[in-house]
Every structure is written in structure tokens, then in C-alpha cells.
Short mmCIF file of C-alpha atoms and ligand atoms in Angstrom, two decimals:
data_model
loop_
_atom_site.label_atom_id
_atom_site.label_comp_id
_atom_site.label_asym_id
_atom_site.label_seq_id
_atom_site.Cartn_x
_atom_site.Cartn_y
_atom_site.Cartn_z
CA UNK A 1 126.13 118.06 119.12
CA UNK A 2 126.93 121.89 118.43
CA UNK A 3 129.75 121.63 115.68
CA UNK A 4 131.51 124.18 113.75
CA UNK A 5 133.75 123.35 110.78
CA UNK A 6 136.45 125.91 109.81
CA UNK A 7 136.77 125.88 106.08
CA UNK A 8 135.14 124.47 102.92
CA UNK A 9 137.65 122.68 101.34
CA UNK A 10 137.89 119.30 100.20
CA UNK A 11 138.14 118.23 103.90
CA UNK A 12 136.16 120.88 105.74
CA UNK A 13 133.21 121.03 103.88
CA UNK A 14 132.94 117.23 103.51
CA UNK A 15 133.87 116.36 107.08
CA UNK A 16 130.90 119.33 108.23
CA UNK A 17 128.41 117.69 105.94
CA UNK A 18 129.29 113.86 106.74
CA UNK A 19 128.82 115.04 110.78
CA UNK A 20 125.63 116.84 109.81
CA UNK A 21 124.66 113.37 108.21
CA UNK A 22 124.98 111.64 111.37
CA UNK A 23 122.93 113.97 113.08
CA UNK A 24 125.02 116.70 114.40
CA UNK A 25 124.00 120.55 113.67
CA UNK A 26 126.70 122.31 111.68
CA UNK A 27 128.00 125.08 110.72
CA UNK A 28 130.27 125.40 108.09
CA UNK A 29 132.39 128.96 108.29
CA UNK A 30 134.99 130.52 105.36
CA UNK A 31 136.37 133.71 104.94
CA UNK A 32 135.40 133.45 100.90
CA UNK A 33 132.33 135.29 100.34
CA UNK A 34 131.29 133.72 96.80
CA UNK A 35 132.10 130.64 98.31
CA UNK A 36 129.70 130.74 101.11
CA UNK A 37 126.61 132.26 99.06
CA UNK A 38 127.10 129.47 96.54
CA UNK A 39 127.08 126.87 99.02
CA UNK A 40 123.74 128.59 100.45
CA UNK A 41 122.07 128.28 97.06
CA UNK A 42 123.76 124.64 96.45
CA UNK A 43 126.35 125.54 94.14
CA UNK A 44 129.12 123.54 95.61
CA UNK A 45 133.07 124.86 95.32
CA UNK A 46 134.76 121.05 94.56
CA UNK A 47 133.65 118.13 92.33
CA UNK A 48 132.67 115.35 94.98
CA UNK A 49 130.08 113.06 94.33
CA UNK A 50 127.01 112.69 96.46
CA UNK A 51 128.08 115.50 98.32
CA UNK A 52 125.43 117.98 97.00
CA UNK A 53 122.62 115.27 97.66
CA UNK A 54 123.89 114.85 101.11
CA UNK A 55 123.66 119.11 101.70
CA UNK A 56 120.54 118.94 100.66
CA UNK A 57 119.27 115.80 102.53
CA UNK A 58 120.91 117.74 105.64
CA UNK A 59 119.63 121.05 105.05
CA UNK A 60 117.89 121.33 108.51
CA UNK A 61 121.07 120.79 110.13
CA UNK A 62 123.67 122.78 108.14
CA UNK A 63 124.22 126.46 107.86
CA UNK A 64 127.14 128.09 105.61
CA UNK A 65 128.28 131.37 107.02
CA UNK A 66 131.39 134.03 107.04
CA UNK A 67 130.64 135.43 110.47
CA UNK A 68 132.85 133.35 112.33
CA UNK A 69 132.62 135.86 115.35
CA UNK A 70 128.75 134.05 115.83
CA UNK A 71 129.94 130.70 114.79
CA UNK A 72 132.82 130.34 117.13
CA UNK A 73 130.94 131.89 120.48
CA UNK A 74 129.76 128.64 122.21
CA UNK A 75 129.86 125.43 120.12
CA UNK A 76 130.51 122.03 121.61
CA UNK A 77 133.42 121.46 119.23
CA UNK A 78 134.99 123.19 116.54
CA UNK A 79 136.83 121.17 113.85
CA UNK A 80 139.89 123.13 111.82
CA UNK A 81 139.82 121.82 108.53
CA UNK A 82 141.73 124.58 106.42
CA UNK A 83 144.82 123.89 103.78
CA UNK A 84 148.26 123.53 105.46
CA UNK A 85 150.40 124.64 101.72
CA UNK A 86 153.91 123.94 100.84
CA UNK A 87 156.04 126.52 101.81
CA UNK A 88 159.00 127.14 99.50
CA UNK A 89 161.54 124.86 101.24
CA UNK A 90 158.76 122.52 101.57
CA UNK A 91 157.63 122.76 105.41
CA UNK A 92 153.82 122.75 105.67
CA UNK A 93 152.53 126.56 105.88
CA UNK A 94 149.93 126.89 109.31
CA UNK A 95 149.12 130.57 108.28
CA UNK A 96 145.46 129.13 107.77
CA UNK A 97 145.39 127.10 110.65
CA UNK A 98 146.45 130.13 113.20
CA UNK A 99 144.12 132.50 111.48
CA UNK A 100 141.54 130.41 112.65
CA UNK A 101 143.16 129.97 116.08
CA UNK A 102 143.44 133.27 116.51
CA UNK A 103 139.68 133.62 115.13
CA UNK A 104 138.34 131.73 118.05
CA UNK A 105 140.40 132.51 121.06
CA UNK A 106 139.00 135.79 120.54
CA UNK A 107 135.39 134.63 119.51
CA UNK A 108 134.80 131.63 122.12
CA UNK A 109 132.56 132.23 124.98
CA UNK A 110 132.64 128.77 126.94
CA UNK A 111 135.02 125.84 127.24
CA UNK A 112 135.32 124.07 124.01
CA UNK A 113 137.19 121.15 122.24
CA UNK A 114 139.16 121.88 119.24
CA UNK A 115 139.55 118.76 116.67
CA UNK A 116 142.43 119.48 114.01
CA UNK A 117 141.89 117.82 110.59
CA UNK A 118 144.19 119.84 108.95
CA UNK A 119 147.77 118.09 108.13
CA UNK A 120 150.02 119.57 111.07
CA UNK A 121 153.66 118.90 111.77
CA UNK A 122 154.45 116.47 114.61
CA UNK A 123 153.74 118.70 117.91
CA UNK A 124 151.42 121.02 116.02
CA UNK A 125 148.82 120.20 118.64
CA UNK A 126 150.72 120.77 121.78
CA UNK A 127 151.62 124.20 120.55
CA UNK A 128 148.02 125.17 119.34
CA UNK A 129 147.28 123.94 123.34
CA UNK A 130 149.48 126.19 124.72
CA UNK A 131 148.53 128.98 122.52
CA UNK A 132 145.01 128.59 123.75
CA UNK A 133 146.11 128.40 127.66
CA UNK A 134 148.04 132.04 126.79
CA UNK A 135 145.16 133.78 124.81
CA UNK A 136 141.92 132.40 126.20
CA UNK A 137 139.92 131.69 130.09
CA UNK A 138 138.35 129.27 128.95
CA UNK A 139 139.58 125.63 129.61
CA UNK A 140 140.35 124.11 125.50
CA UNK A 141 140.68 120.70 124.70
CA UNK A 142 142.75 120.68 121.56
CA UNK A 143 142.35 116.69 120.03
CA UNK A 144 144.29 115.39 116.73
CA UNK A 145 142.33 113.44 114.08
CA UNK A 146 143.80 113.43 110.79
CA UNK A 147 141.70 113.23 107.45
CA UNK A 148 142.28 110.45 104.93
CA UNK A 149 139.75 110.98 102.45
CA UNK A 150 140.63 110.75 98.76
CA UNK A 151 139.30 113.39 96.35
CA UNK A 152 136.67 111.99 94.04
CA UNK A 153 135.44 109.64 96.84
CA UNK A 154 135.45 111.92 99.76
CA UNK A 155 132.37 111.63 100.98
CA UNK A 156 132.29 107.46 101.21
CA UNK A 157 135.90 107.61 102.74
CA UNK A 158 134.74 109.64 105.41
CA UNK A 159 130.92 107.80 106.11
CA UNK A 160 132.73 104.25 105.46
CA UNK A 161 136.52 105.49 106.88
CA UNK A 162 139.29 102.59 107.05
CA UNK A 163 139.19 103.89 110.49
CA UNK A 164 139.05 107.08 112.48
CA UNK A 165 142.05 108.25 114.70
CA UNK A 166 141.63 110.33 117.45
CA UNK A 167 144.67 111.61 119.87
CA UNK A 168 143.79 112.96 122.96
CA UNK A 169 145.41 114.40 125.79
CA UNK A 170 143.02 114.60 128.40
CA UNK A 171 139.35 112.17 129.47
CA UNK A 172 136.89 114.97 128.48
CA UNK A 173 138.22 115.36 124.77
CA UNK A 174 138.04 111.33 124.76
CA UNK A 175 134.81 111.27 125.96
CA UNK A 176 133.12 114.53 123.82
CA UNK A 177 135.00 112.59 120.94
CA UNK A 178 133.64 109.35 121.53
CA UNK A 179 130.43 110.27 121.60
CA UNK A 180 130.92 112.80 118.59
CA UNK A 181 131.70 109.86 116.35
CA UNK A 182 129.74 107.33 117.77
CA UNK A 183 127.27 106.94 115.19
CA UNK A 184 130.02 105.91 112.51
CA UNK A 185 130.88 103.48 114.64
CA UNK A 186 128.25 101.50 114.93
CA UNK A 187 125.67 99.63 111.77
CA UNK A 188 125.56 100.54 108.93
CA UNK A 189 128.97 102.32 109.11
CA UNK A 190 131.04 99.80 111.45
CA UNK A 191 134.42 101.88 111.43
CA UNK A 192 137.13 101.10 113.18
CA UNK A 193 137.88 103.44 116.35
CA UNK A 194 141.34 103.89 117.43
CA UNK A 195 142.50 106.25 120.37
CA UNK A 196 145.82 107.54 120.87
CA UNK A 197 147.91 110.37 121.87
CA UNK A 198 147.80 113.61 120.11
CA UNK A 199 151.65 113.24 118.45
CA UNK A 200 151.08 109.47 117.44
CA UNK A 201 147.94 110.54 115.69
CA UNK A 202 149.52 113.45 113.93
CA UNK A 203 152.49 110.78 112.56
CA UNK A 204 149.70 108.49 111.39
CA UNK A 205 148.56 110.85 108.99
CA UNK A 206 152.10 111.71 107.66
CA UNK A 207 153.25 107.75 107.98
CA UNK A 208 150.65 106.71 106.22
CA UNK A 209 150.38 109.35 103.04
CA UNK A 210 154.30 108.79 102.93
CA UNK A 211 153.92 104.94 102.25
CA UNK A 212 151.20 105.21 99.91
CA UNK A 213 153.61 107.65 98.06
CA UNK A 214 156.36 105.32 98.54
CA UNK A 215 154.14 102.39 97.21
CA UNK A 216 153.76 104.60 94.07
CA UNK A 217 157.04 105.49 93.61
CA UNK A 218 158.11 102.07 93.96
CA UNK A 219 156.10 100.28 91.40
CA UNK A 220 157.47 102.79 89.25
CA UNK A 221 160.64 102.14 89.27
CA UNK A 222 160.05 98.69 89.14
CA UNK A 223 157.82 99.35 86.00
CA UNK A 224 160.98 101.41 84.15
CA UNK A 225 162.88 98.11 84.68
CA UNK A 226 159.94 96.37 83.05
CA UNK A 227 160.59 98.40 80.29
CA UNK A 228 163.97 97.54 80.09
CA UNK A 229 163.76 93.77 80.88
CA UNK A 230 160.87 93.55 78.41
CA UNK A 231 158.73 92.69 81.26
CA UNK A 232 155.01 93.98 81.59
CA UNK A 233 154.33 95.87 84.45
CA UNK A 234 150.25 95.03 84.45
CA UNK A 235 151.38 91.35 84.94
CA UNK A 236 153.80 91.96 87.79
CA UNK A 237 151.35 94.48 89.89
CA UNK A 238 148.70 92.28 89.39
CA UNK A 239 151.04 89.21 90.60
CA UNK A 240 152.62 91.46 93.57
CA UNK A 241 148.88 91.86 94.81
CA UNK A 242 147.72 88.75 95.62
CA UNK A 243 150.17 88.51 98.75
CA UNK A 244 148.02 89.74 101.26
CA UNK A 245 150.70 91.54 103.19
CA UNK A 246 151.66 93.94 99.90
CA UNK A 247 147.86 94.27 99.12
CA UNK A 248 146.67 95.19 95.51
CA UNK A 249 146.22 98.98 95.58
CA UNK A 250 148.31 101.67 94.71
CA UNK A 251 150.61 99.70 92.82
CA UNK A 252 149.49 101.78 89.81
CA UNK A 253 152.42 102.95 87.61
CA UNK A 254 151.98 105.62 85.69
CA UNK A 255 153.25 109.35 85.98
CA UNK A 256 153.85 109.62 90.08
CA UNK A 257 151.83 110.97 91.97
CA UNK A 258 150.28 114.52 92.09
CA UNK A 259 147.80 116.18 94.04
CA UNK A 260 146.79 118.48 97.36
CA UNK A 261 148.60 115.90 99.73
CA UNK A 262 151.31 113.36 98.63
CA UNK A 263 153.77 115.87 97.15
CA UNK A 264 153.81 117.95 99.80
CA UNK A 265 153.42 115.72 102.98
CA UNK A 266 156.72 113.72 101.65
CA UNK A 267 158.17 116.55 101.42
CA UNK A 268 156.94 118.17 105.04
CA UNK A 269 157.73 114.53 106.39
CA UNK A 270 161.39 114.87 105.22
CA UNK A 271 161.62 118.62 106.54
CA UNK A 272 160.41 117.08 109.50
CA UNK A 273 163.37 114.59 109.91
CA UNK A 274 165.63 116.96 108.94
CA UNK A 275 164.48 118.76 112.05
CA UNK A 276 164.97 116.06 114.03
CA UNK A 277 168.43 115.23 112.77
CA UNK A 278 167.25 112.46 111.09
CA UNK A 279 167.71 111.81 107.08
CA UNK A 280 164.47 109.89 105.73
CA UNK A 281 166.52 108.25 102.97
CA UNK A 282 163.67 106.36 101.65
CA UNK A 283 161.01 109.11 101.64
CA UNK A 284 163.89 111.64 100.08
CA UNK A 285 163.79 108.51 97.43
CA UNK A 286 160.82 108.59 97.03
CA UNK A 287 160.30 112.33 96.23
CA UNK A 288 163.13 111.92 93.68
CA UNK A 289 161.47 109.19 92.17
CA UNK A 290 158.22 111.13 91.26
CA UNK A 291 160.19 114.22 90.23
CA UNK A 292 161.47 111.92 87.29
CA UNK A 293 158.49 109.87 86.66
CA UNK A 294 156.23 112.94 85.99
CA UNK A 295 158.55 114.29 83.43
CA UNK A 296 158.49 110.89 81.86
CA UNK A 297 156.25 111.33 79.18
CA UNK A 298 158.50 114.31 77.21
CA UNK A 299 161.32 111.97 77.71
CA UNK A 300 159.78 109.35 75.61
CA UNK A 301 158.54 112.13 73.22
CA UNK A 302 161.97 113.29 72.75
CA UNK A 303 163.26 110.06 72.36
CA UNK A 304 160.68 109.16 69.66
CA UNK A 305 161.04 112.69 67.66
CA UNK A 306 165.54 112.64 67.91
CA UNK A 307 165.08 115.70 70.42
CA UNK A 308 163.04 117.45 67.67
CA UNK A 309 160.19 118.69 69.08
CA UNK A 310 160.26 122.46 68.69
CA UNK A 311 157.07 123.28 66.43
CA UNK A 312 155.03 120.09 67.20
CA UNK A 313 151.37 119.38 67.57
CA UNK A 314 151.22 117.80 70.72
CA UNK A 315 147.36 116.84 72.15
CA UNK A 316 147.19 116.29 76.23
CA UNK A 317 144.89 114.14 77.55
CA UNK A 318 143.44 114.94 81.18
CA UNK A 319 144.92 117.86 83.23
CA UNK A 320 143.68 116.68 86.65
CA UNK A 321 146.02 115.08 88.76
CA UNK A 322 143.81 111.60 88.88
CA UNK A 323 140.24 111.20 87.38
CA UNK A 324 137.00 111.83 89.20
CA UNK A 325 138.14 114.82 90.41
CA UNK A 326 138.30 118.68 89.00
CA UNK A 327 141.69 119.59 91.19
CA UNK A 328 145.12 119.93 89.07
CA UNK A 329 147.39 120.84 92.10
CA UNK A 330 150.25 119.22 91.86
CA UNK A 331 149.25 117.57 88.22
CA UNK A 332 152.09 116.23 86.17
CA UNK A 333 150.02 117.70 83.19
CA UNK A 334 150.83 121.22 83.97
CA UNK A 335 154.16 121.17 84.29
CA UNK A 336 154.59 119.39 81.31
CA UNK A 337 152.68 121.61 79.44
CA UNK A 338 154.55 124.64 80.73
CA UNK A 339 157.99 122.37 79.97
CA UNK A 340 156.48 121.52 76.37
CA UNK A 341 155.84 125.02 75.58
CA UNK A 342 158.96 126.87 76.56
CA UNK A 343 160.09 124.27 74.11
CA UNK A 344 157.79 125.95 71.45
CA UNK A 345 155.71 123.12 71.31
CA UNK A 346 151.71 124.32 70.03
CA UNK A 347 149.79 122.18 72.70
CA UNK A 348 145.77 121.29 72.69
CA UNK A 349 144.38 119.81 75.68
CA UNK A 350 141.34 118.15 76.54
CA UNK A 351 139.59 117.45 80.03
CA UNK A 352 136.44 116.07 80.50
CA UNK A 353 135.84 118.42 83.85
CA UNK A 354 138.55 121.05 84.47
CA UNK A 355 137.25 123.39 81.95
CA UNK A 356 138.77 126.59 83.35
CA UNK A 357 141.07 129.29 82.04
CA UNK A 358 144.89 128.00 82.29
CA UNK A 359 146.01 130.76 80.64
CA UNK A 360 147.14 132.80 84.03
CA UNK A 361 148.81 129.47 85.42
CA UNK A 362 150.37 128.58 82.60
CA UNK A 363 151.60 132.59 81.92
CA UNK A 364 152.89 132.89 86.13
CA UNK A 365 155.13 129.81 85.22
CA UNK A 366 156.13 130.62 81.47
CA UNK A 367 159.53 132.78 81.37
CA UNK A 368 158.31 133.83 77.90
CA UNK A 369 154.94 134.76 78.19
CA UNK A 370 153.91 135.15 74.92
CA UNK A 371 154.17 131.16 74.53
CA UNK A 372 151.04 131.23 76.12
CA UNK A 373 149.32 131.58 72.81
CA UNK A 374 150.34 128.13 71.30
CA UNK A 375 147.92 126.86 74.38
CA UNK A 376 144.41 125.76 73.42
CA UNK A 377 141.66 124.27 74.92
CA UNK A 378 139.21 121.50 73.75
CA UNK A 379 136.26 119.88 75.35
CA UNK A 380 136.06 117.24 73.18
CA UNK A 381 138.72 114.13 72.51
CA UNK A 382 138.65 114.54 68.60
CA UNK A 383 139.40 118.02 68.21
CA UNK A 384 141.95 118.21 70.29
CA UNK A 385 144.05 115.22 68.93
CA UNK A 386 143.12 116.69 65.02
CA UNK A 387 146.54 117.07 62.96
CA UNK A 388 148.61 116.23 66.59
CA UNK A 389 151.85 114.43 65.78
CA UNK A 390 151.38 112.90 69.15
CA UNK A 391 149.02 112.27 72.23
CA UNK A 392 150.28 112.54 76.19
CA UNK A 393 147.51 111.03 78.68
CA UNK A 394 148.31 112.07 81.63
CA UNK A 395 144.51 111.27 83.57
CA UNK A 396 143.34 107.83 83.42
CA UNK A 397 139.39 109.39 82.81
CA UNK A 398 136.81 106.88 82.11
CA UNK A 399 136.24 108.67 78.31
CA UNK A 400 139.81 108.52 77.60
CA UNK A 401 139.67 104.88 78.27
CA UNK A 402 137.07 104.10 76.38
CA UNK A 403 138.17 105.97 73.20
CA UNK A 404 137.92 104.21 70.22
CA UNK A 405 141.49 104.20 69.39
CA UNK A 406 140.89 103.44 65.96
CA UNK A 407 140.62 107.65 65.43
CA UNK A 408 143.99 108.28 66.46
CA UNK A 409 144.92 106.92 63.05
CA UNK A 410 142.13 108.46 61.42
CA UNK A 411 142.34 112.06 62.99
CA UNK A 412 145.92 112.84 63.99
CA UNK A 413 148.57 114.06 61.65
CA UNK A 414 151.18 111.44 63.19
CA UNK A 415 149.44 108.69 65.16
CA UNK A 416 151.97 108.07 68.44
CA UNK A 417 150.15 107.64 71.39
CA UNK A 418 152.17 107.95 74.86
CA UNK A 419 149.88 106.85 77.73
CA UNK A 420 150.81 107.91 81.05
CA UNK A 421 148.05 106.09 82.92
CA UNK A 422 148.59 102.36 80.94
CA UNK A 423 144.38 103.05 79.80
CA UNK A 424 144.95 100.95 76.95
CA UNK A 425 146.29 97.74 76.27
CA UNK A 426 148.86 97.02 73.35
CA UNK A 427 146.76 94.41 71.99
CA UNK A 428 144.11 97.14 71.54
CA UNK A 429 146.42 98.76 68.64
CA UNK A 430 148.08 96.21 66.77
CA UNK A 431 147.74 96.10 62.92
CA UNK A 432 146.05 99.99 63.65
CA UNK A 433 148.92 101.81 62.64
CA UNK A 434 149.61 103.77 65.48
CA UNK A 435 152.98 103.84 67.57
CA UNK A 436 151.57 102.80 71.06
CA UNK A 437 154.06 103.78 73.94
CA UNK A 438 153.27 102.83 77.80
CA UNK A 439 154.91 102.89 81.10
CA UNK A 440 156.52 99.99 82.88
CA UNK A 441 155.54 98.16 79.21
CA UNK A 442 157.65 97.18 76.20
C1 UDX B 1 145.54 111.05 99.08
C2 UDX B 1 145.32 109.87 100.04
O1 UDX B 1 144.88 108.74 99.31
C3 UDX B 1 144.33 110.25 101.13
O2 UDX B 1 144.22 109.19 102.05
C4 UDX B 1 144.84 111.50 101.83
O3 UDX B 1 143.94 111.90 102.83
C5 UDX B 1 145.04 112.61 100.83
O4 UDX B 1 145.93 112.19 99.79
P1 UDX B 1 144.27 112.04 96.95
O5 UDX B 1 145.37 113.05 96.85
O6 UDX B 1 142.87 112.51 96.81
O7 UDX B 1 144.33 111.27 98.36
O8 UDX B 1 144.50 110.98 95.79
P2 UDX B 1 144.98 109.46 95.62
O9 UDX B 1 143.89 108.69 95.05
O10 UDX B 1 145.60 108.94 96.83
O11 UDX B 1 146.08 109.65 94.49
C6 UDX B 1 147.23 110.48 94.66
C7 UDX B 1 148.08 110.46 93.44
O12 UDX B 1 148.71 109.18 93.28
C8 UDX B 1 147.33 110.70 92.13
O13 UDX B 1 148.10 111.52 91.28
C9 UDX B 1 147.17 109.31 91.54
O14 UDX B 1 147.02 109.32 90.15
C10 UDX B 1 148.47 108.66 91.98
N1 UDX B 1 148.39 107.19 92.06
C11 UDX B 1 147.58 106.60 92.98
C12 UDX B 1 149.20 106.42 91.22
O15 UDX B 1 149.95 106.92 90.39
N2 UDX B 1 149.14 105.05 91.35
C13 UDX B 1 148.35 104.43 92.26
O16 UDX B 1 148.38 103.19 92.29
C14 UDX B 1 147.53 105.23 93.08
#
């Protein structure tokens, strides 16, 4: 099939290479200009593995352009894959997603179907239908099927999905949908199929990030009671698991959750009820839970230094929201870092991937700018923990895990390691001389 992709994001530009993979000619369209001609060279804008091999095993199939006036005239289907942001009262923002509407009503010369990926309020669908019947001749068959790939392992979430949702309103766009995805349906893929209509589809998305969040959230409160109750949080996750109807994932505690998607789709969810007259108590819960948790790690260093902690060394470890990938939306590590420095706290930070300039972030959300300066950056693990009188891990990274945590003693000016991400055991510093501190663990 003819398919166009609208946007090179996370989801866009992996969901346009995956269909090229399964033998679909793509085009891949964004209104960033240095983002297109690196893609055309094979400089790729996101950390994802095997997605460059995959662009280049595809190359025959995939083009990357700007000119969306050529790209939109008379494809088969067009997918809309752009961000839907947070607005500030925490609805989901569809500027993006109506530029693009907008984009192709005006560019489309032939009936077409229109699949949103893009995380849209309940309805979203209906209304982009209508918008279509008002501003185009042509007859548009607008279909809902929600992305649940997972940064860092985007590419085999999508080839190898849990399963693919599609809402339809109409037996063409089932059909032309059907047949789109029929590849990854079948050996080797074998993934599950479901059809629905458009509105049920759009909640699946929203239901489903909103109880993986809840899972999160939950765990974590069970793990501060752990604390408490001198239980060990490890243990009890790892008992809780078994039972095949709670399942053994995301029952991680650690900092909350961060990220692109769970932060704001609880909170769009919730605006949603509101709308609706209904109060989500448990996802409102839930969102109040994470607030706390990701502020957890200056409460313990406050606790630890008697509230004393203006004019500390303090190392951070990780400032992506999770490992394996190079995205710090939404990371708890930022915002403690901004909270640590209005605090006059001199902070060094290492990641092993995001290795750009913070400085502008952390300046837009500093009220005294200047503070900016007792910021540094380190690309390796044992300078940036040198004379700190404490470490904060806030990314569970493979090299932060595997740190010989015999240096903390040797290189640190006060050896107090608070680990966000449990990537050490306690066993692993006794008779070391270092205060170990954990979540969810005495
Ligand atoms: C998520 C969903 O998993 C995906 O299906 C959806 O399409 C987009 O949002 P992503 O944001 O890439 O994907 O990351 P995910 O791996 O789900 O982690 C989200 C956050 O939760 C991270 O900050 C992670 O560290 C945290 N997390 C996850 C935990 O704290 N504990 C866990 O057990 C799992």
C-alpha cells in the first residue's frame, strides 16, 4: 500500500518504518527541516534500537520529506502520528494533530483513510470526521488505532505488538485496515487483531496507560510502607507476581513514573472525567502519588543531612526518565535538580546517553538564574561522584548497575548513596562503609 506517516517522532517515524518493513511504501513527512535531511543521510532524531538498521534495510521503500503538499495528494492511507502535549490545566493539546488535518484536507486529491496514532481525547475521531465532511469532496475514512510502544523498545513493540486495535466506523476502513496490517498478523509476527469502534479504541489507549500508571503508583506506596514495616519491597513484588492475574511487570518501585505519556495521559484521563462529570478518584490518586514519589529522593537527603543541604556536593545519576532511552520529558531527575539547586546545592550529573546542554532547561525553570552555574556535567561515573557528599540515581542504566560500588567509598567526600531505581542490593555494601539508602527497603 501507498502510506504516508505524519511526523517523526517516537511513534511516527517508528510506526512509518515498521509498515515499510512489512512491505508497504512510505513516506515519512515533518515540518523540521534538519530533521528530515538527517533522516535522509541516516542520522536518526531518537535513540531506538534497530531502528536505523531497519531504515536502511527499507531504503527502497521509504522516503523522508517536508513537502507534505506532494505527500498528502493521493495516498491509500495516511497515518497522524504527531505529539498531543499537556496543556497547562492538563488537557491533551491537538494543535499538531489539526495542523496536519488541515494540511491534508487541503492537499488530498482522492478518497483516503486517515489512521490516528496520536493520543486523542475520547471523540477526537468523530470530530476530525466531521471536520473532513466540512472541508474536503472527497469521501474520508477517519479509523482510531492507538500506539503502545515503549521508548527504548519501540521498534519490537510495534513488529511483535501485544496486539493491534483498530476502531472503525464504516466496512471500507475495516477492510483497507485489515489488509494494511495483515502481514503482522500472520508468522513470524502472530499479533493479536482486535476491531472495535472508533471511541472504545481511543479509551483503550487511555485505560490502559492509566493502569500501568496506577500499577506504578501502587507498588509505591506499598513499598513506603515497606519501609516503615521493615519489609523489603524486592521480596513482596517479586511474591505479588507470581499470581497470574496481577502479572510481574511494572511493579517496579522506584521514583514514579516519568516520561512522554504516563504523566500526561493520567492527567488528560482525569480532565476527561471531569468533563464528563465524573471524578476518577483512583487515577487523581494516582497522579498524587507520583507527584510525591519523584520528590522522594531530596526527602531522604534532607532527612539524612538535618535539612542542611545548602552548599552540598550532590552527584545525580541518570537524567532520562527510564534507561535505554535518550528522552528526559517528564524525568524526576530534572526537577530535582532544579529543586536541589534553588536550594544552593552544587550538583554534577552523569548520563551515559543524554549528553546535551541542560543549561537552558534548567535556567527557563530556575527563579534565580545565576544558580545555573553550580550545574555540571560529567560523562563518566567517577568524576562526577568525586568529593560528592552524596549520590541520587534516578535511571536504573545498565553502567550504573554494574558500578563497582566499592568507589563510592574510595572517591566521594561523604559516601551516602540514595538509589532511586533499587540497582543495588544492601548486601552489596555491607562492611563498605557507605550509608546505602533504597526505596520500599529498610
Ligand atoms: C509508556 C507505555 O509503556 C507505552 O505502552 C505507551 O505507549 C507509552 O507510555 P514509555 O513512556 O516509553 O511507555 O515507558 P515505560 O517503560 O512504560 O515507563 C514509564 C515510566 O514508568 C518510566 O519513568 C519508568 O521508569 C516507570 N516505571 C515503569 C516504574 O517506575 N516502574 C515500573 O515497574 C515500570
Amino acid at each position: 500500500m501507498k502510506i504516508v506517516v505524519a511526523g517523526t517522532g517516537y511513534v511516527g517515524l517508528v510506526t512509518g518504518v515498521c509498515l515499510s518493513n512489512i512491505g508497504h511504501y512510505v513516506t515519512c513527512v515533518d515540518n523540521n527541516v534538519e530533521k528530515i535531511e538527517n533522516l535522509k543521510q541516516g542520522i536518526l532524531p531518537i535513540f531506538e534500537e534497530g531502528l536505523s538498521e531497519l531504515i536502511e534495510k527499507n531504503k527502497t521503500r521509504l522516503i523522508f520529506t517536508t513537502d507534505y503538499t506532494t505527500a498528502y495528494k493521493n495516498p491509500d492511507v495516511i497515518f497522524i502520528g504527531v505529539g498531543t502535549p499537556e496543556n497547562q490545566d492538563g488537557t491533551a493539546n491537538l494543535t499538531y494533530v489539526y495542523q496536519v488535518i488541515e494540511q491534508i484536507a487541503t492537499s488530498l486529491e482522492k478518497d483516503c483513510t486517515i489512521v490516528i496514532k496520536s493520543t486523542v481525547p475520547i471523540g477526537t475521531n468523530d470530530k476530525i470526521e466531521q471536520y473532513f465532511k466540512e472541508h474536503s469532496k472527497y469521501k474520508i475514512n477517519v479509523v482510531s488505532n492507538p500506539e503502545f510502544l515503549s521508548q527504548g523498545s519501540a521498534v519490537k513493540d510495534t513488529l511483535y505488538a501485544s496486539r493491534i486495535i483498530v476502531g472503525t466506523n464504516n466496512q471500507t476502513a475495516t477492510e483497507i485496515m485489515e489488509q494494511l496490517y495483515e502481514p503482522l498478523t500472520k508468522e513470524p509476527y502472530n499479533v493479536p487483531y482486535l476491531k472495535m469502534d472508533r471511541r472504545s479504541a481511543e479509551m483503550v489507549k487511555y485505560a490502559s496507560n492509566n493502569f500501568l500508571a496506577l500499577k506504578i503508583s501502587f507498588i509505591n506506596e506499598i513499598a513506603n510502607l515497606c519501609e516503615k514495616i521493615d519489609a523489603d519491597i524486592e521480596q513482596v513484588s517479586k511474591g505479588m507476581g507470581y499470581d497470574k492475574r496481577i502479572g510481574n511487570q511494572f511493579l517496579k518501585a522506584g521514583i514514579g513514573y516519568g516520561g512522554s505519556c504516563f504523566p500526561k495521559d493520567t492527567k488528560a484521563l482525569y480532565n476527561i472525567g471531569k468533563e464528563n462529570n465524573i471524578e476518577l478518584e483512583i487515577v487523581k490518586a494516582c497522579i498524587s502519588v507520583n507527584n510525591n514519589q519523584r520528590m522522594l529522593l531530596i526527602e531522604k537527603l534532607k532527612k539524612i543531612y538535618n535539612n542542611n543541604i545548602k552548599g552540598l556536593n550532590i552527584a545525580v545519576l541518570g537524567l532520562t526518565f527510564k534507561a535505554n532511552t535518550d528522552d528526559i520529558r517528564e524525568s524526576a531527575a530534572i526537577e530535582n535538580i532544579v529543586t536541589l539547586l534553588q536550594e544552593e546545592v552544587t550538583i554534577k550529573a552523569y548520563d551515559p546517553i543524554y549528553n546535551k546542554d541542560l543549561t537552558k532547561i534548567l535556567e527557563s525553570k530556575l527563579t534565580n538564574k545565576e544558580l545555573v552555574k553550580k550545574f555540571s556535567f560529567y560523562n563518566n561515573i567517577d568524576n562526577a561522584i568525586k568529593n560528592t557528599d552524596a549520590v541520587l540515581i534516578f535511571t536504573d542504566w545498565y553502567d550504573i548497575k554494574k558500578y563497582t560500588v566499592e568507589k563510592y567509598a574510595l572517591l566521594m567526600n561523604n559516601p551516602i548513596v540514595i538509589d532511586g531505581r533499587n540497582c543495588y542490593s544492601a548486601n552489596q555494601f555491607k562492611n563498605k562503609n557507605i550509608k546505602y539508602f533504597s526505596i520500599g527497603r529498610n
